[in-house]
PDB file of C-alpha atoms in Angstrom:
ATOM      1  CA  UNK I   1       0.348   0.038  -0.160  1.00 93.00           C
ATOM      2  CA  UNK I   2       2.748   2.949   0.451  1.00 95.00           C
ATOM      3  CA  UNK I   3       2.999   2.777  -3.636  1.00 97.00           C
ATOM      4  CA  UNK I   4      -0.725   3.958  -3.232  1.00 97.00           C
ATOM      5  CA  UNK I   5      -0.133   6.225  -0.352  1.00 97.00           C
ATOM      6  CA  UNK I   6       2.573   7.948  -2.180  1.00 97.00           C
ATOM      7  CA  UNK I   7       0.899   8.116  -5.374  1.00 98.00           C
ATOM      8  CA  UNK I   8      -2.141   9.952  -3.477  1.00 98.00           C
ATOM      9  CA  UNK I   9       0.445  11.975  -1.728  1.00 97.00           C
ATOM     10  CA  UNK I  10       2.029  13.100  -5.083  1.00 97.00           C
ATOM     11  CA  UNK I  11      -1.574  13.761  -6.951  1.00 96.00           C
ATOM     12  CA  UNK I  12      -3.077  16.021  -4.430  1.00 97.00           C
ATOM     13  CA  UNK I  13       0.115  17.905  -3.787  1.00 95.00           C
ATOM     14  CA  UNK I  14       0.813  18.538  -7.206  1.00 94.00           C
ATOM     15  CA  UNK I  15      -2.820  19.686  -8.029  1.00 94.00           C
ATOM     16  CA  UNK I  16      -3.070  21.770  -5.165  1.00 94.00           C
ATOM     17  CA  UNK I  17       0.352  23.330  -5.348  1.00 91.00           C
ATOM     18  CA  UNK I  18      -0.810  26.209  -7.361  1.00 86.00           C
ATOM     19  CA  UNK I  19      -3.587  26.791  -5.132  1.00 88.00           C
ATOM     20  CA  UNK I  20      -1.940  26.829  -2.120  1.00 89.00           C
ATOM     21  CA  UNK I  21       1.386  28.750  -3.045  1.00 87.00           C
ATOM     22  CA  UNK I  22       0.355  30.434  -6.579  1.00 83.00           C
ATOM     23  CA  UNK I  23       3.365  32.628  -6.553  1.00 82.00           C
ATOM     24  CA  UNK I  24       6.039  29.729  -6.146  1.00 84.00           C
ATOM     25  CA  UNK I  25       4.113  28.312  -8.652  1.00 81.00           C
ATOM     26  CA  UNK I  26       4.074  31.136 -11.114  1.00 80.00           C
ATOM     27  CA  UNK I  27       7.918  31.698 -10.437  1.00 83.00           C
ATOM     28  CA  UNK I  28       8.522  28.594 -12.002  1.00 82.00           C
ATOM     29  CA  UNK I  29       7.235  29.588 -14.971  1.00 83.00           C
ATOM     30  CA  UNK I  30       6.388  27.292 -18.203  1.00 83.00           C
ATOM     31  CA  UNK I  31       8.976  24.856 -17.172  1.00 84.00           C
ATOM     32  CA  UNK I  32       6.706  24.754 -14.120  1.00 83.00           C
ATOM     33  CA  UNK I  33       3.892  23.158 -15.807  1.00 86.00           C
ATOM     34  CA  UNK I  34       5.825  20.162 -16.981  1.00 90.00           C
ATOM     35  CA  UNK I  35       7.044  19.473 -13.546  1.00 91.00           C
ATOM     36  CA  UNK I  36       3.474  19.820 -12.088  1.00 92.00           C
ATOM     37  CA  UNK I  37       2.069  17.418 -15.183  1.00 93.00           C
ATOM     38  CA  UNK I  38       5.210  14.841 -14.736  1.00 95.00           C
ATOM     39  CA  UNK I  39       4.615  15.065 -11.001  1.00 95.00           C
ATOM     40  CA  UNK I  40       0.794  14.148 -11.507  1.00 96.00           C
ATOM     41  CA  UNK I  41       1.418  11.490 -13.980  1.00 97.00           C
ATOM     42  CA  UNK I  42       4.062   9.931 -11.794  1.00 97.00           C
ATOM     43  CA  UNK I  43       1.329   9.945  -8.933  1.00 97.00           C
ATOM     44  CA  UNK I  44      -1.526   8.638 -11.150  1.00 96.00           C
ATOM     45  CA  UNK I  45       1.279   5.423 -12.219  1.00 97.00           C
ATOM     46  CA  UNK I  46       2.317   5.280  -8.716  1.00 98.00           C
ATOM     47  CA  UNK I  47      -2.130   5.307  -7.583  1.00 97.00           C
ATOM     48  CA  UNK I  48      -2.446   2.377  -9.968  1.00 95.00           C
ATOM     49  CA  UNK I  49      -0.027   0.183  -9.047  1.00 96.00           C
ATOM     50  CA  UNK I  50      -0.292   0.706  -5.797  1.00 97.00           C
ATOM     51  CA  UNK I  51      -4.007   0.088  -5.687  1.00 96.00           C
ATOM     52  CA  UNK I  52      -3.684  -3.293  -7.523  1.00 94.00           C
ATOM     53  CA  UNK I  53      -0.933  -4.411  -5.247  1.00 96.00           C
ATOM     54  CA  UNK I  54      -3.007  -3.556  -1.956  1.00 96.00           C
ATOM     55  CA  UNK I  55      -3.769  -6.490   0.081  1.00 96.00           C
ATOM     56  CA  UNK I  56      -7.725  -6.619   0.383  1.00 96.00           C
ATOM     57  CA  UNK I  57      -8.693  -5.616   3.645  1.00 97.00           C
ATOM     58  CA  UNK I  58     -12.195  -5.706   4.607  1.00 97.00           C
ATOM     59  CA  UNK I  59     -13.698  -2.693   6.332  1.00 97.00           C
ATOM     60  CA  UNK I  60     -17.481  -3.436   5.523  1.00 95.00           C
ATOM     61  CA  UNK I  61     -19.887  -5.150   3.057  1.00 95.00           C
ATOM     62  CA  UNK I  62     -21.401  -3.106   0.642  1.00 94.00           C
ATOM     63  CA  UNK I  63     -25.275  -4.737  -0.011  1.00 94.00           C
ATOM     64  CA  UNK I  64     -25.540  -5.876  -3.474  1.00 91.00           C
ATOM     65  CA  UNK I  65     -28.058  -3.030  -4.690  1.00 92.00           C
ATOM     66  CA  UNK I  66     -25.558  -0.309  -4.085  1.00 94.00           C
ATOM     67  CA  UNK I  67     -24.017  -1.661  -7.790  1.00 93.00           C
ATOM     68  CA  UNK I  68     -27.382  -0.193  -9.078  1.00 94.00           C
ATOM     69  CA  UNK I  69     -26.503   3.082  -7.378  1.00 96.00           C
ATOM     70  CA  UNK I  70     -23.005   3.161  -8.507  1.00 95.00           C
ATOM     71  CA  UNK I  71     -23.886   3.030 -12.015  1.00 94.00           C
ATOM     72  CA  UNK I  72     -26.434   5.235 -11.752  1.00 96.00           C
ATOM     73  CA  UNK I  73     -23.775   7.756 -10.223  1.00 97.00           C
ATOM     74  CA  UNK I  74     -21.174   6.963 -12.630  1.00 96.00           C
ATOM     75  CA  UNK I  75     -23.654   7.592 -15.710  1.00 97.00           C
ATOM     76  CA  UNK I  76     -24.321  11.483 -13.706  1.00 97.00           C
ATOM     77  CA  UNK I  77     -20.583  11.726 -13.035  1.00 97.00           C
ATOM     78  CA  UNK I  78     -19.850  11.144 -16.798  1.00 97.00           C
ATOM     79  CA  UNK I  79     -22.480  13.456 -18.150  1.00 96.00           C
ATOM     80  CA  UNK I  80     -21.270  16.357 -15.406  1.00 96.00           C
ATOM     81  CA  UNK I  81     -17.751  15.894 -16.200  1.00 96.00           C
ATOM     82  CA  UNK I  82     -18.799  16.259 -20.183  1.00 94.00           C
ATOM     83  CA  UNK I  83     -20.141  19.495 -19.072  1.00 93.00           C
ATOM     84  CA  UNK I  84     -16.957  20.967 -18.567  1.00 90.00           C
ATOM     85  CA  UNK I  85     -16.448  21.042 -22.349  1.00 90.00           C
ATOM     86  CA  UNK I  86     -19.960  21.512 -23.793  1.00 88.00           C
ATOM     87  CA  UNK I  87     -20.814  24.883 -25.721  1.00 87.00           C
ATOM     88  CA  UNK I  88     -24.630  23.697 -25.359  1.00 88.00           C
ATOM     89  CA  UNK I  89     -27.339  25.390 -22.706  1.00 89.00           C
ATOM     90  CA  UNK I  90     -25.612  23.500 -19.688  1.00 88.00           C
ATOM     91  CA  UNK I  91     -22.448  25.318 -20.410  1.00 83.00           C
ATOM     92  CA  UNK I  92     -22.058  27.552 -17.383  1.00 84.00           C
ATOM     93  CA  UNK I  93     -24.621  25.639 -15.099  1.00 87.00           C
ATOM     94  CA  UNK I  94     -21.765  24.461 -12.395  1.00 90.00           C
ATOM     95  CA  UNK I  95     -18.735  26.443 -11.842  1.00 92.00           C
ATOM     96  CA  UNK I  96     -16.851  23.351 -11.255  1.00 94.00           C
ATOM     97  CA  UNK I  97     -18.202  20.246 -13.284  1.00 95.00           C
ATOM     98  CA  UNK I  98     -14.735  18.238 -13.616  1.00 96.00           C
ATOM     99  CA  UNK I  99     -14.240  18.383  -9.580  1.00 97.00           C
ATOM    100  CA  UNK I 100     -18.257  17.513  -8.834  1.00 97.00           C
ATOM    101  CA  UNK I 101     -17.845  14.502 -11.467  1.00 97.00           C
ATOM    102  CA  UNK I 102     -14.910  13.282  -9.008  1.00 98.00           C
ATOM    103  CA  UNK I 103     -17.076  13.930  -6.117  1.00 98.00           C
ATOM    104  CA  UNK I 104     -19.415  11.544  -7.686  1.00 98.00           C
ATOM    105  CA  UNK I 105     -17.077   9.207  -8.948  1.00 97.00           C
ATOM    106  CA  UNK I 106     -15.865   8.760  -5.643  1.00 98.00           C
ATOM    107  CA  UNK I 107     -18.989   8.574  -3.375  1.00 98.00           C
ATOM    108  CA  UNK I 108     -20.136   5.967  -6.079  1.00 97.00           C
ATOM    109  CA  UNK I 109     -17.107   4.213  -5.898  1.00 96.00           C
ATOM    110  CA  UNK I 110     -17.278   4.206  -1.959  1.00 97.00           C
ATOM    111  CA  UNK I 111     -20.825   2.914  -1.733  1.00 97.00           C
ATOM    112  CA  UNK I 112     -19.402  -0.316  -3.724  1.00 95.00           C
ATOM    113  CA  UNK I 113     -16.028  -1.124  -2.364  1.00 95.00           C
ATOM    114  CA  UNK I 114     -15.670  -1.580   0.773  1.00 95.00           C
ATOM    115  CA  UNK I 115     -11.865  -2.442   1.546  1.00 97.00           C
ATOM    116  CA  UNK I 116      -9.095  -0.879   2.837  1.00 98.00           C
ATOM    117  CA  UNK I 117      -7.707   0.686  -0.585  1.00 98.00           C
ATOM    118  CA  UNK I 118     -10.502   1.467  -1.882  1.00 97.00           C
ATOM    119  CA  UNK I 119     -11.479   3.666   0.978  1.00 98.00           C
ATOM    120  CA  UNK I 120      -8.148   4.902   1.049  1.00 98.00           C
ATOM    121  CA  UNK I 121      -8.376   5.865  -2.988  1.00 98.00           C
ATOM    122  CA  UNK I 122     -11.813   6.879  -2.894  1.00 98.00           C
ATOM    123  CA  UNK I 123     -11.583   8.864   0.037  1.00 98.00           C
ATOM    124  CA  UNK I 124      -8.848  11.165  -0.657  1.00 98.00           C
ATOM    125  CA  UNK I 125      -9.915  11.843  -4.035  1.00 98.00           C
ATOM    126  CA  UNK I 126     -13.472  13.311  -2.964  1.00 98.00           C
ATOM    127  CA  UNK I 127     -11.412  14.754   0.278  1.00 98.00           C
ATOM    128  CA  UNK I 128      -9.378  16.463  -2.734  1.00 98.00           C
ATOM    129  CA  UNK I 129     -11.880  17.249  -4.999  1.00 98.00           C
ATOM    130  CA  UNK I 130     -13.816  19.121  -2.289  1.00 98.00           C
ATOM    131  CA  UNK I 131     -10.809  20.914  -0.846  1.00 97.00           C
ATOM    132  CA  UNK I 132     -10.041  22.362  -4.758  1.00 96.00           C
ATOM    133  CA  UNK I 133     -13.287  23.641  -4.964  1.00 96.00           C
ATOM    134  CA  UNK I 134     -13.120  25.611  -1.388  1.00 96.00           C
ATOM    135  CA  UNK I 135      -9.466  26.707  -2.458  1.00 94.00           C
ATOM    136  CA  UNK I 136     -10.833  27.567  -6.145  1.00 94.00           C
ATOM    137  CA  UNK I 137     -14.178  29.430  -4.711  1.00 94.00           C
ATOM    138  CA  UNK I 138     -12.236  31.855  -1.969  1.00 92.00           C
ATOM    139  CA  UNK I 139      -9.357  32.740  -5.168  1.00 88.00           C
ATOM    140  CA  UNK I 140     -12.259  34.739  -6.540  1.00 87.00           C
ATOM    141  CA  UNK I 141     -15.535  35.610  -8.296  1.00 90.00           C
ATOM    142  CA  UNK I 142     -16.663  32.968 -11.394  1.00 89.00           C
ATOM    143  CA  UNK I 143     -17.719  34.652 -14.558  1.00 89.00           C
ATOM    144  CA  UNK I 144     -20.080  32.447 -15.847  1.00 88.00           C
ATOM    145  CA  UNK I 145     -20.012  31.796 -19.814  1.00 87.00           C
ATOM    146  CA  UNK I 146     -22.957  32.204 -21.861  1.00 87.00           C
ATOM    147  CA  UNK I 147     -25.137  29.223 -22.832  1.00 87.00           C
ATOM    148  CA  UNK I 148     -25.134  28.221 -26.673  1.00 88.00           C
ATOM    149  CA  UNK I 149     -27.424  26.065 -28.754  1.00 90.00           C
ATOM    150  CA  UNK I 150     -29.412  22.901 -27.150  1.00 89.00           C
ATOM    151  CA  UNK I 151     -28.559  20.465 -30.280  1.00 93.00           C
ATOM    152  CA  UNK I 152     -24.876  20.713 -28.288  1.00 93.00           C
ATOM    153  CA  UNK I 153     -26.808  19.357 -25.308  1.00 93.00           C
ATOM    154  CA  UNK I 154     -27.865  16.052 -26.890  1.00 94.00           C
ATOM    155  CA  UNK I 155     -24.433  15.767 -28.500  1.00 94.00           C
ATOM    156  CA  UNK I 156     -23.206  15.666 -24.969  1.00 94.00           C
ATOM    157  CA  UNK I 157     -25.775  13.262 -23.854  1.00 95.00           C
ATOM    158  CA  UNK I 158     -24.964  11.025 -26.769  1.00 96.00           C
ATOM    159  CA  UNK I 159     -21.455  11.255 -25.728  1.00 96.00           C
ATOM    160  CA  UNK I 160     -22.034  10.525 -22.380  1.00 96.00           C
ATOM    161  CA  UNK I 161     -23.502   7.513 -23.140  1.00 96.00           C
ATOM    162  CA  UNK I 162     -20.587   6.150 -25.522  1.00 96.00           C
ATOM    163  CA  UNK I 163     -18.196   6.958 -22.924  1.00 95.00           C
ATOM    164  CA  UNK I 164     -19.955   5.330 -20.284  1.00 95.00           C
ATOM    165  CA  UNK I 165     -20.126   1.632 -22.067  1.00 94.00           C
ATOM    166  CA  UNK I 166     -16.362   2.252 -22.852  1.00 95.00           C
ATOM    167  CA  UNK I 167     -15.798   2.892 -19.045  1.00 94.00           C
ATOM    168  CA  UNK I 168     -17.911   0.181 -18.055  1.00 93.00           C
ATOM    169  CA  UNK I 169     -16.169  -2.090 -21.318  1.00 93.00           C
ATOM    170  CA  UNK I 170     -12.871  -1.321 -19.568  1.00 92.00           C
ATOM    171  CA  UNK I 171     -13.980  -2.289 -16.322  1.00 90.00           C
ATOM    172  CA  UNK I 172     -15.054  -5.753 -17.563  1.00 90.00           C
ATOM    173  CA  UNK I 173     -12.299  -6.167 -19.574  1.00 90.00           C
ATOM    174  CA  UNK I 174      -9.736  -5.763 -16.460  1.00 85.00           C
ATOM    175  CA  UNK I 175     -12.059  -8.233 -14.340  1.00 84.00           C
ATOM    176  CA  UNK I 176     -14.321  -5.583 -12.533  1.00 85.00           C
ATOM    177  CA  UNK I 177     -18.180  -6.265 -14.206  1.00 81.00           C
ATOM    178  CA  UNK I 178     -19.921  -2.971 -13.206  1.00 84.00           C
ATOM    179  CA  UNK I 179     -22.966  -4.969 -13.942  1.00 81.00           C
ATOM    180  CA  UNK I 180     -24.593  -7.696 -11.601  1.00 76.00           C
ATOM    181  CA  UNK I 181     -24.350 -11.031 -12.974  1.00 65.00           C
TER     182      UNK I 181
END
C-alpha cells in the first residue's frame, strides 16, 4: 500500500500546489507546468500500481443493491464531467463540473467498495475534490459563460452514453464487471 499512499500524496500535492502557493507556482514559469504534469503522471502511475498491489482488507461489506446506485451515479458523473467541455445550454450551469464529477465518482465507488485500499483511494480523491473547490472559490468570483445551442447538449448526452459504455467495457475487460451477473 505504500505506492498507493505515495501516489495519492503526489497527486494531491501537485494539484493543490498552485492553489496554496500561487506565487511559487508562477515563479516556476512554463517549466513549472511540465514539472507539475510529471508529478501528476507519476502520482497516477503509483496510484494504479499501488491500488492493484494492495492487500484486500475488508472494512465493510456493501449491500448488493449499491451496484445499481453506483452505476447511476457513474452515468451522472460522466455527464457532469462532459459539461466542462460542452458549448450547449448547460454550459456554465456548474462552476466546477470536473471536480463535481470526481466527487460523484468517488462517492459512487465508496458505496460499492468496502476494502481499505478503495476507501483510501476514493476517500482521498473525494477530499481532494472538495478541497480544490473550496480553494478555487476563495480565489475569486466566477464569470459564468453564456449558454450555447441546445443541440450541443444532445451531443453531450450521446457522448456520455458512449463514454459510459467504454468505461464499463474497460472495467469488464479488467475483470471488474460493473453490472451484477
